[in-house]
Coordinates of C-alpha atoms and ligand atoms in Angstrom, one line a residue:
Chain A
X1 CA 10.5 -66.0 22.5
X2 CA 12.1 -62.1 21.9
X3 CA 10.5 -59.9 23.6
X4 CA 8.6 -58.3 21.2
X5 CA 7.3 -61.3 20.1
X6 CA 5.8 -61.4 23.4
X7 CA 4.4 -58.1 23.6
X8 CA 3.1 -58.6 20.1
X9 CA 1.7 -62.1 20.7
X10 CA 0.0 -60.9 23.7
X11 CA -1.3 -57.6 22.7
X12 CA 0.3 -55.8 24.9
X13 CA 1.9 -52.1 24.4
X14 CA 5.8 -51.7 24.0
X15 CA 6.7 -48.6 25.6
X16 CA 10.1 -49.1 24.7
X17 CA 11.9 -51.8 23.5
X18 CA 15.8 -50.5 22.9
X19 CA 16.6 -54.5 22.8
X20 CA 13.8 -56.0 20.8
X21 CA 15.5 -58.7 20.6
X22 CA 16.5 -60.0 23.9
X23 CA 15.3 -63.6 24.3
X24 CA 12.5 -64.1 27.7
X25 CA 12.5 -66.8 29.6
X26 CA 10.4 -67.0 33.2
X27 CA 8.7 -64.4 34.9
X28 CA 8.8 -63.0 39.1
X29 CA 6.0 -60.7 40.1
X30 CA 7.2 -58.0 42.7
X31 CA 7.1 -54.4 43.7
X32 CA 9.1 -55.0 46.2
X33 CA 13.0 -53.8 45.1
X34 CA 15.5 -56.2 47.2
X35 CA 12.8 -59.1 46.5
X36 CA 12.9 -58.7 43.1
X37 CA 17.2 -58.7 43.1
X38 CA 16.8 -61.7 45.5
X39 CA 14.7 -63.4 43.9
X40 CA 14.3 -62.8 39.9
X41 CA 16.2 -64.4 37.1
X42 CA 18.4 -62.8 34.7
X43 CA 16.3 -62.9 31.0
X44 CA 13.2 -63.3 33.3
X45 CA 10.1 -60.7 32.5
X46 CA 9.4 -58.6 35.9
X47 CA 6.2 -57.9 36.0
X48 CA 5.2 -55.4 38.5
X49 CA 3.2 -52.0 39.0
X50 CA 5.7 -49.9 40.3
X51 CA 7.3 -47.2 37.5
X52 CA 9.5 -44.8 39.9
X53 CA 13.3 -44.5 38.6
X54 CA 14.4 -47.5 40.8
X55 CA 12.4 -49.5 39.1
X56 CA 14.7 -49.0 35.8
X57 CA 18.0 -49.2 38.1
X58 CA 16.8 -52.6 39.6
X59 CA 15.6 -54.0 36.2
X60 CA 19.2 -52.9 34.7
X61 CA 21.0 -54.1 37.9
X62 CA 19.2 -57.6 38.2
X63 CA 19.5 -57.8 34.7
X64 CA 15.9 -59.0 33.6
X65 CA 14.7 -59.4 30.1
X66 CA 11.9 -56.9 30.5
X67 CA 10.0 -54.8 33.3
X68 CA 5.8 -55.4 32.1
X69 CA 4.0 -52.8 33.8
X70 CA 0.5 -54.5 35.1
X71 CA -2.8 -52.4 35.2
X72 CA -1.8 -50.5 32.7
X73 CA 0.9 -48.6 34.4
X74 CA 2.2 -45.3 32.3
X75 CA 6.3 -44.4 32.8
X76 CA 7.1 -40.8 33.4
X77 CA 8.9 -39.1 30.7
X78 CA 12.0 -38.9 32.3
X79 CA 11.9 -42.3 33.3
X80 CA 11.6 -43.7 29.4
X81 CA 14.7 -41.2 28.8
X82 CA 16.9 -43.3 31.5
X83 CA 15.6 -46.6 30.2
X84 CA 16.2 -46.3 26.2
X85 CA 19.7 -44.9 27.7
X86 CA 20.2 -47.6 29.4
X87 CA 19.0 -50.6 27.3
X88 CA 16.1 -51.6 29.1
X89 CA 12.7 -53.1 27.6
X90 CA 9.2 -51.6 29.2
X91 CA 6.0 -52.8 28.1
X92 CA 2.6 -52.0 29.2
X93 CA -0.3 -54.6 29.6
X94 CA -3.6 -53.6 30.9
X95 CA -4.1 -56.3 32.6
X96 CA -3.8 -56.9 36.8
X97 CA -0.5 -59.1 37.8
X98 CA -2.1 -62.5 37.9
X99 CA -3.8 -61.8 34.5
X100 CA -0.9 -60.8 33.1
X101 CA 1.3 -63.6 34.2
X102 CA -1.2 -66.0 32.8
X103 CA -0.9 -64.3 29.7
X104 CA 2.2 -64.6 29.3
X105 CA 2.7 -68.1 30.6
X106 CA 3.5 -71.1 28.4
X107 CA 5.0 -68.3 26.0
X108 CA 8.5 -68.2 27.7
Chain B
X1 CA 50.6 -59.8 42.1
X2 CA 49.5 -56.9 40.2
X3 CA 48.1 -53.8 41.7
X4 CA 44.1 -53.7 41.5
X5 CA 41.9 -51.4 39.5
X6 CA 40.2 -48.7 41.9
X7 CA 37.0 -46.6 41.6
X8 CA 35.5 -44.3 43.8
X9 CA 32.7 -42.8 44.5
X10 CA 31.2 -40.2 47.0
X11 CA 27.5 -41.5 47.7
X12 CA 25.3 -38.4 48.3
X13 CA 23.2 -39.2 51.1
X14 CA 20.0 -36.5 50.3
X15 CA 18.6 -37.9 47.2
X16 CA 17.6 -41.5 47.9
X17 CA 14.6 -41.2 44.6
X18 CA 17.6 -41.7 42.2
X19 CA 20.1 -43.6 44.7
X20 CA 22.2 -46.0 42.9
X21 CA 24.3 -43.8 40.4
X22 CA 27.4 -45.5 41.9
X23 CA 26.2 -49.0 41.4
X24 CA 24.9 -48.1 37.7
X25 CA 28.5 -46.8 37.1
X26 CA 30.1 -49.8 38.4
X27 CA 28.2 -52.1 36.1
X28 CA 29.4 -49.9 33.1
X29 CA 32.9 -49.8 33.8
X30 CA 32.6 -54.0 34.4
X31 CA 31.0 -54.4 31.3
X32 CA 33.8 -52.8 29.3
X33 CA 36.1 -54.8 31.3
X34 CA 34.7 -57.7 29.6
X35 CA 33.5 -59.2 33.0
X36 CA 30.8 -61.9 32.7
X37 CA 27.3 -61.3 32.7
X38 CA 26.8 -63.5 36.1
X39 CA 29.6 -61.6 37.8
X40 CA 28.4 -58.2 37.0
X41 CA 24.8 -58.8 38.1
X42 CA 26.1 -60.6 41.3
X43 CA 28.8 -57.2 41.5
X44 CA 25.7 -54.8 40.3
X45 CA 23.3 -56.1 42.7
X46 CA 25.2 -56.2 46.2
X47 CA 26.6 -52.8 45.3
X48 CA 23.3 -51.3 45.2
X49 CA 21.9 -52.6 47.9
X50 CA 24.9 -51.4 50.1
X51 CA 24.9 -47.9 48.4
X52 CA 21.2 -48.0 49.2
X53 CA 21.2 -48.5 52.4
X54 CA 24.2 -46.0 52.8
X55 CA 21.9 -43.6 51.5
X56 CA 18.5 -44.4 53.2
X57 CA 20.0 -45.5 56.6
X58 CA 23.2 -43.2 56.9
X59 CA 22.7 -40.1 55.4
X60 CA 25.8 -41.4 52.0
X61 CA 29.0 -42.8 52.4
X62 CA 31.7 -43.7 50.3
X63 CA 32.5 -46.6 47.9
X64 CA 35.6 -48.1 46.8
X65 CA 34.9 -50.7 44.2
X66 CA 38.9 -52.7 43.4
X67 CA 38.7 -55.4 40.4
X68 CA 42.0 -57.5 40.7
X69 CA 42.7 -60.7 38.7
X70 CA 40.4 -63.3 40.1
X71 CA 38.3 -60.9 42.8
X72 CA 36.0 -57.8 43.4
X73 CA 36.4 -56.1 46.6
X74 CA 33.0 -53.6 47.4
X75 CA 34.1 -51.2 50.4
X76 CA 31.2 -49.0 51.4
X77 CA 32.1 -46.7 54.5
X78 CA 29.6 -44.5 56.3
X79 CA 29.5 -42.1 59.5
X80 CA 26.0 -43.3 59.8
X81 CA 24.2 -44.3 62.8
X82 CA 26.0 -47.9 63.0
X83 CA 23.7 -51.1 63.4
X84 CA 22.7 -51.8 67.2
X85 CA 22.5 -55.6 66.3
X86 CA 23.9 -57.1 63.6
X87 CA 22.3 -60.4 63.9
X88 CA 19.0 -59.1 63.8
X89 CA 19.6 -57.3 60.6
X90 CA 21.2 -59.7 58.8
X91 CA 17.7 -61.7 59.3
X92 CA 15.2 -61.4 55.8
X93 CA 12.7 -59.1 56.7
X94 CA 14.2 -56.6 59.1
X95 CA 14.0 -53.4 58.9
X96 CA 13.9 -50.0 60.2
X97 CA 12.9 -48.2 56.5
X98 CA 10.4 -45.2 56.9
X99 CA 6.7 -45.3 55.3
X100 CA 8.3 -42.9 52.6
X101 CA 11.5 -45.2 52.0
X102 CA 9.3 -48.0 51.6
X103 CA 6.8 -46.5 49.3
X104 CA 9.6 -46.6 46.9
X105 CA 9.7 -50.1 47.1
X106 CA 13.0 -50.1 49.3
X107 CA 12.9 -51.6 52.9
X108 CA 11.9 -54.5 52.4
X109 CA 14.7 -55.7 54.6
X110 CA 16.4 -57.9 51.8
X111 CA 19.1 -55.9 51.8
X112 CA 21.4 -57.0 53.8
X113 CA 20.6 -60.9 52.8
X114 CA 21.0 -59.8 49.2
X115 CA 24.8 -58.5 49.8
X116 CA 25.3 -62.1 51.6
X117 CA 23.6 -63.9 49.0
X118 CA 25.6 -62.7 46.0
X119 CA 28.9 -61.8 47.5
X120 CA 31.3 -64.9 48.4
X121 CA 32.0 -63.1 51.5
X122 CA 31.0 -60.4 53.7
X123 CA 32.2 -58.5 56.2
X124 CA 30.2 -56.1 58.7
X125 CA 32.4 -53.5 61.3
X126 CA 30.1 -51.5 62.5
X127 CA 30.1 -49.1 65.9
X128 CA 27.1 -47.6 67.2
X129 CA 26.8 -43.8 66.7
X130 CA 30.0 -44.1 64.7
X131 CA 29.1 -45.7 61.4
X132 CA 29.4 -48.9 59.3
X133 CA 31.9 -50.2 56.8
X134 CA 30.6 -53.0 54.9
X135 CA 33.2 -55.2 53.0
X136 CA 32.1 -57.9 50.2
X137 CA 34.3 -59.8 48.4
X138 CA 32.8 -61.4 44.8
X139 CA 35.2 -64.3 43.2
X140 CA 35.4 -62.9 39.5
X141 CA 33.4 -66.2 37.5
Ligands
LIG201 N1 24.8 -48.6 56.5 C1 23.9 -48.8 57.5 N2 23.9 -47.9 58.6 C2 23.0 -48.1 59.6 N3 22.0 -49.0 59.6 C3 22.0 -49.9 58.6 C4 22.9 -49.8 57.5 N4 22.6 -50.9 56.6 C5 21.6 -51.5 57.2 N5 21.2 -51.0 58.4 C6 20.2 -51.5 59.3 O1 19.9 -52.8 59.0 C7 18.5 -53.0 58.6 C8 18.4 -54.1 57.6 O2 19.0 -53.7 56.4 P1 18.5 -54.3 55.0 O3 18.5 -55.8 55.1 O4 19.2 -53.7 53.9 O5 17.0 -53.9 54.9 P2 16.3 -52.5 54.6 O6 17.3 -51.6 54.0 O7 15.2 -52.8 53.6 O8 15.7 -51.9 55.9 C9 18.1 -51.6 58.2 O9 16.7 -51.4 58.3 C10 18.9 -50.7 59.1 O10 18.2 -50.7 60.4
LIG202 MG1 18.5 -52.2 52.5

């Protein structure tokens, strides 16, 4: 599934989605940098409640599919600047981790 | 043998809330070398987590980055502190990060497992009170 098929299909808010159509498959939960880039997939969703700038330099480095911010996480405004820049898909859900993962689970 | 393509970098060692500029650079210039996707994340990845800890644990450094045919060799030098035991750092879950550092979501101590994890080989010379020079090399896939 794209991603914004998933953000759709879960009602979830796109925050920005520079490659709509990048294809997600898997998930790792983490706010933890180095075990995110250890541990995550390329084309996996990261779901996680950290928004500082790293967390667009990791998601671009690891490669993921797309960062989903949990608890309704907001990104700063210069934050959303670096990550249209650099290609990377942010979505919102208001939902904790584990909610969110469950919502998203069975989709990719 | 032909000669290898060289970046370099000066890492600034104050602003570790945007570290990784090098890194970010480096998987740019890849890309438009056509690399593959698998070798520039592997690349991308134990980059940063070397510039990182340049940056968080020794004040910046500098990065040499050379692409030849079939290899990439990541040289990160610093006149940092130098690690008292390398064994003990090399172990997932060591570290020495601040409260602060780590409230960034670094120090995790996956750093220096992540470098050995994605690099094919890796190469730690480091002297107390002298610095560190950290040398990976990453078969080009
Ligand atoms: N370039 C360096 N200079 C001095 N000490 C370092 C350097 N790189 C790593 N270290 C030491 O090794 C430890 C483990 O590094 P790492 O696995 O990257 O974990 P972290 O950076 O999360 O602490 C660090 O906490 C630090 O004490
Ligand atoms: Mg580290």
């Amino acid at each position: 599934m794209t991603v914004t098929e998933l953000c759709e299909s879960c009602g979830f808010e796109a925050v920005c989605l520079p490659e709509p159509d990048r294809t997600v498959s898997g998930a790792y939960i983490g706010d933890l940098l180095s075990w995110v880039m250890g541990r995550a997939s390329s084309d996996n969703a990261w779901i996680t409640i950290m928004s500082n700038i790293n967390v667009a330099a990791v998601a671009s480095l690891s490669d993921v599919a797309c960062v989903i911010l949990a608890e309704g996480v907001k990104l700063d405004e210069d934050i959303f600047a670096t990550a249209s820049q650099k290609g990377i898909n942010v979505i919102s859900s208001p939902l904790p981790a584990f909610e969110t993962a469950l919502a998203i689970g069975g989709k990719v | 043998m032909s000669e290898p393509l060289v970046f370099h970098f000066d890492i600034d060692g104050e602003d570790f809330i945007s570290a990784g500029q090098a890194s970010i650079q480096i998987k740019k210039n890849l890309r438009r070398l056509g690399l593959s996707p698998e070798t520039i994340r592997r690349v991308s990845i134990a980059m940063y987590e070397g510039e990182i800890n340049m940056v968080i644990h020794a004040k910046g450094g500098e990065a040499d980055v050379k692409v030849y045919e079939d290899r990439i060799e990541i040289i990160l030098a610093d006149k940092g502190p130098g690690i008292k035991n390398i064994d003990e750092a090399m172990q997932e879950g060591f570290s020495t990060a601040s409260d602060t550092i780590r409230s960034l979501g670094f120090g995790a101590g996956m750093g220096l497992p992540n470098m050995k994890r994605y690099s094919d080989s890796m190469d730690i010379d480091t002297t107390v009170g002298v610095g560190t020079t950290v040398t990976m090399v990453i078969k080009i896939q």
